[in-house]
mmCIF file of N, CA, C and O in Angstrom:
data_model
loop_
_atom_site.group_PDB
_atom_site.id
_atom_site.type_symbol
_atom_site.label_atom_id
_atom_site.label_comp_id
_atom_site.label_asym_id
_atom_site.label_seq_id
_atom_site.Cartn_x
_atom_site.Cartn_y
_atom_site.Cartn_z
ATOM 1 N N UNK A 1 -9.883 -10.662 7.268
ATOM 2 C CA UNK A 1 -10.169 -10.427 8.644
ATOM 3 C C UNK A 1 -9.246 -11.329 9.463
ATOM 4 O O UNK A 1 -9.076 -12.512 9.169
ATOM 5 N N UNK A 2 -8.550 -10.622 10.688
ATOM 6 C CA UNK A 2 -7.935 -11.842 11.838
ATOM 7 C C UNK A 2 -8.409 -11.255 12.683
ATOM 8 O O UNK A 2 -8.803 -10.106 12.878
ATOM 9 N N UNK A 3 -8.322 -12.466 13.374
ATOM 10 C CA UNK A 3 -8.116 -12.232 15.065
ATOM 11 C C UNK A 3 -7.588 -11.383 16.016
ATOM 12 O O UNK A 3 -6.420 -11.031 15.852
ATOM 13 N N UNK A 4 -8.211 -10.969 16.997
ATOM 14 C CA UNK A 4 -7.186 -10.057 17.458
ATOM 15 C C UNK A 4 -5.579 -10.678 18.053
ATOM 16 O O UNK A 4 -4.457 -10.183 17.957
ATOM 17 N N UNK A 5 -6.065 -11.983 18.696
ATOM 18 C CA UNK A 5 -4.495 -12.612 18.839
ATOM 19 C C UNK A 5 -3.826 -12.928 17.586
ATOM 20 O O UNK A 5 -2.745 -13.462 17.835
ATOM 21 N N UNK A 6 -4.027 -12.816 16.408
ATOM 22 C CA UNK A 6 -3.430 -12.719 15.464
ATOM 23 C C UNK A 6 -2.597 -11.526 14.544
ATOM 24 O O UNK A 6 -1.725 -11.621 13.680
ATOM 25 N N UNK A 7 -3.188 -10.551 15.062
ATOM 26 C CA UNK A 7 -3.106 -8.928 14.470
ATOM 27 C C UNK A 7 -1.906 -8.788 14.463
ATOM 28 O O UNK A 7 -1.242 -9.350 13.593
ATOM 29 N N UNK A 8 -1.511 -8.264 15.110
ATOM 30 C CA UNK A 8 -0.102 -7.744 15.243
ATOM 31 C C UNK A 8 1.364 -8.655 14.667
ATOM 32 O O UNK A 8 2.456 -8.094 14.578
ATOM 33 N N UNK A 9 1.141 -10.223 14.288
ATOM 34 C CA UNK A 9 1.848 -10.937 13.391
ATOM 35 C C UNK A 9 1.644 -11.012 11.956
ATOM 36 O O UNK A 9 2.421 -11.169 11.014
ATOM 37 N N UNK A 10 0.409 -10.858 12.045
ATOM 38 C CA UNK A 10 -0.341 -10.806 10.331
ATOM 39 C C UNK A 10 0.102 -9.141 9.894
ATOM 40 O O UNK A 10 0.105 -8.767 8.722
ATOM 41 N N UNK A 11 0.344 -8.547 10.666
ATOM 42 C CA UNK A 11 0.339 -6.769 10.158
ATOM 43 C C UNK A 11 1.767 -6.734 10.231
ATOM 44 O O UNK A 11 2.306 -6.172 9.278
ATOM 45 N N UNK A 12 2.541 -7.210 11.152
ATOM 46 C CA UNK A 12 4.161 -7.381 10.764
ATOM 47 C C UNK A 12 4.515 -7.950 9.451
ATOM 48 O O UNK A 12 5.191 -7.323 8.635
ATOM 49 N N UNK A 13 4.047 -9.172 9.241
ATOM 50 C CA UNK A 13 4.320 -9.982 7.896
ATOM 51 C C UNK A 13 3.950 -9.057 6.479
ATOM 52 O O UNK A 13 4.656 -8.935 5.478
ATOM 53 N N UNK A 14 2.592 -8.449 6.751
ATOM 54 C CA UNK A 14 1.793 -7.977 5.919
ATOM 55 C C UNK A 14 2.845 -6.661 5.275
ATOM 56 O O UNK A 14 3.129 -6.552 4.082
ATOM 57 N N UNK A 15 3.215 -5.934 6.135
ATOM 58 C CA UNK A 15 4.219 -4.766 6.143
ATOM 59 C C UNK A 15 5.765 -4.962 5.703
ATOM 60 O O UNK A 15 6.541 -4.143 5.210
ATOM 61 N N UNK A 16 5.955 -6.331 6.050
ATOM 62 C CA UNK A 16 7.198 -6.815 5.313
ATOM 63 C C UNK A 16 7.119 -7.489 4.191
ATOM 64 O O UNK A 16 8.105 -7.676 3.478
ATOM 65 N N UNK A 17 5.904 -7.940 3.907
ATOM 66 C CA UNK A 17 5.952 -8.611 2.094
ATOM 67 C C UNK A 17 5.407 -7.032 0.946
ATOM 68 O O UNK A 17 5.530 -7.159 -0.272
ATOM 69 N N UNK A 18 5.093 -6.276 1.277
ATOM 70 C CA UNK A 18 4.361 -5.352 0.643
ATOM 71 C C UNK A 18 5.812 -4.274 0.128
ATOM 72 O O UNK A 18 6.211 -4.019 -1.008
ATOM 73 N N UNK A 19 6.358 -3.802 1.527
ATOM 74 C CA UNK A 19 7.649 -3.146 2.037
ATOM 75 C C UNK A 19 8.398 -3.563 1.218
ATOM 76 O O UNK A 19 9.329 -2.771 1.072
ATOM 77 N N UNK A 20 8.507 -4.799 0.316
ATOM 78 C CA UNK A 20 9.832 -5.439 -0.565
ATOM 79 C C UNK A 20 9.518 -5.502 -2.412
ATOM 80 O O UNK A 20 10.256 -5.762 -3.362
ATOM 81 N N UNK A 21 7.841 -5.068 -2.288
ATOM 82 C CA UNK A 21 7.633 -5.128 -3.580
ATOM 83 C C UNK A 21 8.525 -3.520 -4.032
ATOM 84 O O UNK A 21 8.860 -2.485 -3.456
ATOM 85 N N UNK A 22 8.622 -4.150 -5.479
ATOM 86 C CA UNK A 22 9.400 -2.981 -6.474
ATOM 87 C C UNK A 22 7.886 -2.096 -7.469
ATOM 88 O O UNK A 22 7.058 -2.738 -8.116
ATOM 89 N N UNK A 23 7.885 -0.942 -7.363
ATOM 90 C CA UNK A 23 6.819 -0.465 -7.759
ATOM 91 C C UNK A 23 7.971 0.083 -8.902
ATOM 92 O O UNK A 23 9.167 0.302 -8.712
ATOM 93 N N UNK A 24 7.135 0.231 -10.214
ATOM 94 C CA UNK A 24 7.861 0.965 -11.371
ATOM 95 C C UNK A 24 6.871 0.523 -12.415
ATOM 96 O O UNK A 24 5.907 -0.227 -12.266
ATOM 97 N N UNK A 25 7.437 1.337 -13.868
ATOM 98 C CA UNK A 25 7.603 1.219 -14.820
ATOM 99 C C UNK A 25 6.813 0.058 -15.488
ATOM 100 O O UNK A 25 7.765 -0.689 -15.715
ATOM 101 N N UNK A 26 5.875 -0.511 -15.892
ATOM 102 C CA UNK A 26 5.249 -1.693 -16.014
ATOM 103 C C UNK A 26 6.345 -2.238 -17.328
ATOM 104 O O UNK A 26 6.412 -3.464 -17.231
ATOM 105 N N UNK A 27 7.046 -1.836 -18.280
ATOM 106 C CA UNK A 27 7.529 -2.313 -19.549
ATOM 107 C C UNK A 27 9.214 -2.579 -18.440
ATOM 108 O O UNK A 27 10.022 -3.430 -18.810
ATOM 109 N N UNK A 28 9.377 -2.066 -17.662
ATOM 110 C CA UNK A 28 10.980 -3.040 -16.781
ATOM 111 C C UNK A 28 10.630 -4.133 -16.330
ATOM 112 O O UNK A 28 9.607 -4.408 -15.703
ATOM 113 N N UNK A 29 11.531 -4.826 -16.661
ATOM 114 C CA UNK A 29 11.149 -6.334 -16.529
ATOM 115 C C UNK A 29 11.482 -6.249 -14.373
ATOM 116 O O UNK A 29 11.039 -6.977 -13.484
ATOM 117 N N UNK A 30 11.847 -5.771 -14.348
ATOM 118 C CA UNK A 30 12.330 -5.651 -12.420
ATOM 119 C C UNK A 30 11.231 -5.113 -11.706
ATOM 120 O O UNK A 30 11.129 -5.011 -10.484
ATOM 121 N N UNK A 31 10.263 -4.713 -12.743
ATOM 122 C CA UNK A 31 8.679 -4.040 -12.197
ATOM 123 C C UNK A 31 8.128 -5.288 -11.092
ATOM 124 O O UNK A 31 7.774 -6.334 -11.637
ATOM 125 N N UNK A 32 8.058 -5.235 -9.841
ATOM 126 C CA UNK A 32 6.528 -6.243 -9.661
ATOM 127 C C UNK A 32 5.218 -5.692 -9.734
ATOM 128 O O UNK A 32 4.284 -6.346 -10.198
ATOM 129 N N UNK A 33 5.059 -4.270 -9.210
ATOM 130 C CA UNK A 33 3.540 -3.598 -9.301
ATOM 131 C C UNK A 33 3.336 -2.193 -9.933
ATOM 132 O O UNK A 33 3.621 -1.177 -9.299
ATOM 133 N N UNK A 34 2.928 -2.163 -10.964
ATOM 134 C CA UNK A 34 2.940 -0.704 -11.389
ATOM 135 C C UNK A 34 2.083 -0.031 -10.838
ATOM 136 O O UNK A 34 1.280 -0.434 -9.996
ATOM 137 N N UNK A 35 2.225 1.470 -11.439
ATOM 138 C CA UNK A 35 1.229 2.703 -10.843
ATOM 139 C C UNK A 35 0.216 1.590 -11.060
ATOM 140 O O UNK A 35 0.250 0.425 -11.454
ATOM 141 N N UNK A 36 -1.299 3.018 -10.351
ATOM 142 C CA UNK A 36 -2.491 3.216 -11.109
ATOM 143 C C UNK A 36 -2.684 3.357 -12.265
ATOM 144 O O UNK A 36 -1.649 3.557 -12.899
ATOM 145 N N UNK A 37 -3.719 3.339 -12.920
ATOM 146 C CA UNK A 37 -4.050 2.926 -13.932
ATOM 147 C C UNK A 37 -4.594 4.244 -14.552
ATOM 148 O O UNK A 37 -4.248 4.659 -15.658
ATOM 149 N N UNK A 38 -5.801 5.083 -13.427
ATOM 150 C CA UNK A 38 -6.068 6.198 -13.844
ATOM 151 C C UNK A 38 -5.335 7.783 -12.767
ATOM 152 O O UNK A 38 -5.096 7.483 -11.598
ATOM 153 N N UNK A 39 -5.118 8.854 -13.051
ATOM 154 C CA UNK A 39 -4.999 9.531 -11.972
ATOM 155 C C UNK A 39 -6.465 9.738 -10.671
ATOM 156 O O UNK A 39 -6.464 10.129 -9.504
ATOM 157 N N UNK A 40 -7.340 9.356 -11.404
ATOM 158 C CA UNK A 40 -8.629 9.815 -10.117
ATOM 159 C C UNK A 40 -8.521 8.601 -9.174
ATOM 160 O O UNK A 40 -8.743 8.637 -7.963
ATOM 161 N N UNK A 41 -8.082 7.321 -10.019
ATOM 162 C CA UNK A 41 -7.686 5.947 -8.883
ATOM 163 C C UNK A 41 -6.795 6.583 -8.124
ATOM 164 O O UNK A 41 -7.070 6.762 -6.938
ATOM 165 N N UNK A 42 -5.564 7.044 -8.659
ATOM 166 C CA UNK A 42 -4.781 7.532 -7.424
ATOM 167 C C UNK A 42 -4.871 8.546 -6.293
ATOM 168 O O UNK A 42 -4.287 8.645 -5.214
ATOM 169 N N UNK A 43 -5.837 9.292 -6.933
ATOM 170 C CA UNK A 43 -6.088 10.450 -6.095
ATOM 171 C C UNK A 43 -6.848 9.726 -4.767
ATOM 172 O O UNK A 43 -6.543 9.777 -3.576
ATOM 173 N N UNK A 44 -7.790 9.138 -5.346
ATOM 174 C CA UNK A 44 -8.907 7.973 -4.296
ATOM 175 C C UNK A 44 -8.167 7.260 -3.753
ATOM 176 O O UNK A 44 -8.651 7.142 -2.627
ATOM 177 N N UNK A 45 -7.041 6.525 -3.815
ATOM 178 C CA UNK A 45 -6.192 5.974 -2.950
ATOM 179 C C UNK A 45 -5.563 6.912 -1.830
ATOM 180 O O UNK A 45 -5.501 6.719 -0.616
ATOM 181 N N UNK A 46 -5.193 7.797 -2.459
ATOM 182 C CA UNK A 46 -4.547 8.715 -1.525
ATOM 183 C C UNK A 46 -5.065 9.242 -0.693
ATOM 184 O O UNK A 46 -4.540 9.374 0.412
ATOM 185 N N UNK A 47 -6.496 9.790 -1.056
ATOM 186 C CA UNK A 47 -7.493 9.899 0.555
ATOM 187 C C UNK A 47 -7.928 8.924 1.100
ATOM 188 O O UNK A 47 -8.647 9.360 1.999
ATOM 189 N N UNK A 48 -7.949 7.214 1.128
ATOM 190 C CA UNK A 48 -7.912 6.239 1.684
ATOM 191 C C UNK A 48 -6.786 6.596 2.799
ATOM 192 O O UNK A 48 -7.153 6.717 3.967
ATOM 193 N N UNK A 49 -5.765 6.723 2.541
ATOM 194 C CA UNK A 49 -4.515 6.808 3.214
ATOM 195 C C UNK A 49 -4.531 7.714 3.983
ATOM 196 O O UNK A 49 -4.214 7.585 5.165
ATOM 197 N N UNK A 50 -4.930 8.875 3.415
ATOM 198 C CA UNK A 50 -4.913 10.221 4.011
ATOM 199 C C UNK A 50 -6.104 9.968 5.374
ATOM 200 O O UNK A 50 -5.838 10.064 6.572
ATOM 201 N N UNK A 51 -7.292 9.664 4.834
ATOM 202 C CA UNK A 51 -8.000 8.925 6.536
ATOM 203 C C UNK A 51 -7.167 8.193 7.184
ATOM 204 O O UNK A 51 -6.598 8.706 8.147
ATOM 205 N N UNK A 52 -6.992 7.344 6.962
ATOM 206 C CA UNK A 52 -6.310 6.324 8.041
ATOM 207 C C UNK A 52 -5.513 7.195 8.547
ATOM 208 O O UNK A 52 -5.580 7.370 9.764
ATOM 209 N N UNK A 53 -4.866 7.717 8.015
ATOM 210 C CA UNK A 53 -3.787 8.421 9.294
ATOM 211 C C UNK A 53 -4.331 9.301 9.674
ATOM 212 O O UNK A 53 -3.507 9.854 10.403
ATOM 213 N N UNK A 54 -5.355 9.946 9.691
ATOM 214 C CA UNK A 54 -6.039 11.147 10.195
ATOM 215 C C UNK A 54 -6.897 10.129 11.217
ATOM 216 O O UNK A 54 -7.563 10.578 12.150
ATOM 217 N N UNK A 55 -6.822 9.099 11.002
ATOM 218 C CA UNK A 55 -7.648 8.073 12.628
ATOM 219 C C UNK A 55 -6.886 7.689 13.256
ATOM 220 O O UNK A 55 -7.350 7.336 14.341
ATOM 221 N N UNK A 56 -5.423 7.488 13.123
ATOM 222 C CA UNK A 56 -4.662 7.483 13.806
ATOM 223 C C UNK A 56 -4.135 5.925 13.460
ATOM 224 O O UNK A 56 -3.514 5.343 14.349
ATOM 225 N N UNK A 57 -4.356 5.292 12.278
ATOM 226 C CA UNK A 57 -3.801 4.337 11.876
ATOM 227 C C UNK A 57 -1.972 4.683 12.298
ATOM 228 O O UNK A 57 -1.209 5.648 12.263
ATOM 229 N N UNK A 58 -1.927 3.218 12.688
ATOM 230 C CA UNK A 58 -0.339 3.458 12.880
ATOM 231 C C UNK A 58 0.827 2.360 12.119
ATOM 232 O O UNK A 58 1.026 1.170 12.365
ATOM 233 N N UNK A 59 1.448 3.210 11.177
ATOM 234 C CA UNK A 59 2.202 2.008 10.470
ATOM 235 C C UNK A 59 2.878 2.891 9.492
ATOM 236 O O UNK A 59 2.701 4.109 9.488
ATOM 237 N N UNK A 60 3.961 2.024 8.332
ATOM 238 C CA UNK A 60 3.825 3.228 7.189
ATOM 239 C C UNK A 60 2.818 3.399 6.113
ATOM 240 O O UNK A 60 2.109 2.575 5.536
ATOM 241 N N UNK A 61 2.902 4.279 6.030
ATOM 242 C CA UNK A 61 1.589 5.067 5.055
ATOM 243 C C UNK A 61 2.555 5.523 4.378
ATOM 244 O O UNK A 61 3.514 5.995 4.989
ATOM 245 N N UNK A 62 2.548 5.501 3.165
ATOM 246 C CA UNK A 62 3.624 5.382 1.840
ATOM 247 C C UNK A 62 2.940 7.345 1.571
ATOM 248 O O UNK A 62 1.821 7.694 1.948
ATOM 249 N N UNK A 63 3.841 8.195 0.944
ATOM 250 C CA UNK A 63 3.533 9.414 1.306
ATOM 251 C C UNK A 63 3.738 10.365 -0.419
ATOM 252 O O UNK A 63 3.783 11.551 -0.745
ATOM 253 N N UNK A 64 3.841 8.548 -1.415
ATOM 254 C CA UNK A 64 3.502 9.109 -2.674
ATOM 255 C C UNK A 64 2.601 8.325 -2.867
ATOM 256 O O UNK A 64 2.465 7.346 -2.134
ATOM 257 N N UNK A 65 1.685 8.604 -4.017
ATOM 258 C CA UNK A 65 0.999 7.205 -4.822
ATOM 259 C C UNK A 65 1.315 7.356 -6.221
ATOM 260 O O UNK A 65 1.102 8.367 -6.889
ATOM 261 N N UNK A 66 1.968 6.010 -6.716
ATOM 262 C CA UNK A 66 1.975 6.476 -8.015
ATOM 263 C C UNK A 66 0.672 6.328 -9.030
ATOM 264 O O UNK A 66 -0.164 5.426 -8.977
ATOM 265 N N UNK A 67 0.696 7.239 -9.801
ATOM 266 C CA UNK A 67 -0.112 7.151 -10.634
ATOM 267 C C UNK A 67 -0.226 7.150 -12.255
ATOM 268 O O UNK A 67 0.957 7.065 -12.585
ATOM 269 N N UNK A 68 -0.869 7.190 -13.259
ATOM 270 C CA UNK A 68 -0.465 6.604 -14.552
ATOM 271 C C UNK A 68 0.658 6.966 -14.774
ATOM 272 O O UNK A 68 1.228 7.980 -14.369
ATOM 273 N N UNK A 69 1.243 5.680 -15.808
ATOM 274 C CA UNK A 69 2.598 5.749 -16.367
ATOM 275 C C UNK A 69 2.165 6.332 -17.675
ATOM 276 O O UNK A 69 1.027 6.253 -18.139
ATOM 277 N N UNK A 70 3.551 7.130 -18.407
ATOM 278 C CA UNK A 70 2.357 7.559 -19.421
ATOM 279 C C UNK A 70 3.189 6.509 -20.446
ATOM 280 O O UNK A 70 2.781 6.310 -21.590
#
């Protein structure tokens, strides 16, 4: 939780440390975050996302999710 005089620096920062992670492959060593784990996790993520922008969240909303590696 922040502040509202805090928001908009914490959601800049927040958007630029996230924005730089490397999503991949969990066995590449250059991986920092792999998929999901199951496809129904991903699917459930993806309508997380899919609300927020249907409320009018404003930011990027990433427009894949990955999901199991096989």
């Amino acid at each position: 939780m922040v502040t509202a005089q805090f928001h908009d620096r914490v959601a800049e920062e927040l958007v630029r440390a996230v924005s730089s992670l490397r999503v991949g492959a969990p066995a590449d060593p250059g991986t920092e975050m792999g998929p999901l784990a199951h496809a129904a996790h991903a699917e459930r993520v993806r309508g997380f996302l899919d609300r927020a922008a249907e409320a009018g969240v404003q930011g990027p909303i990433p427009s894949e999710v990955a999901g199991p590696h096989p």
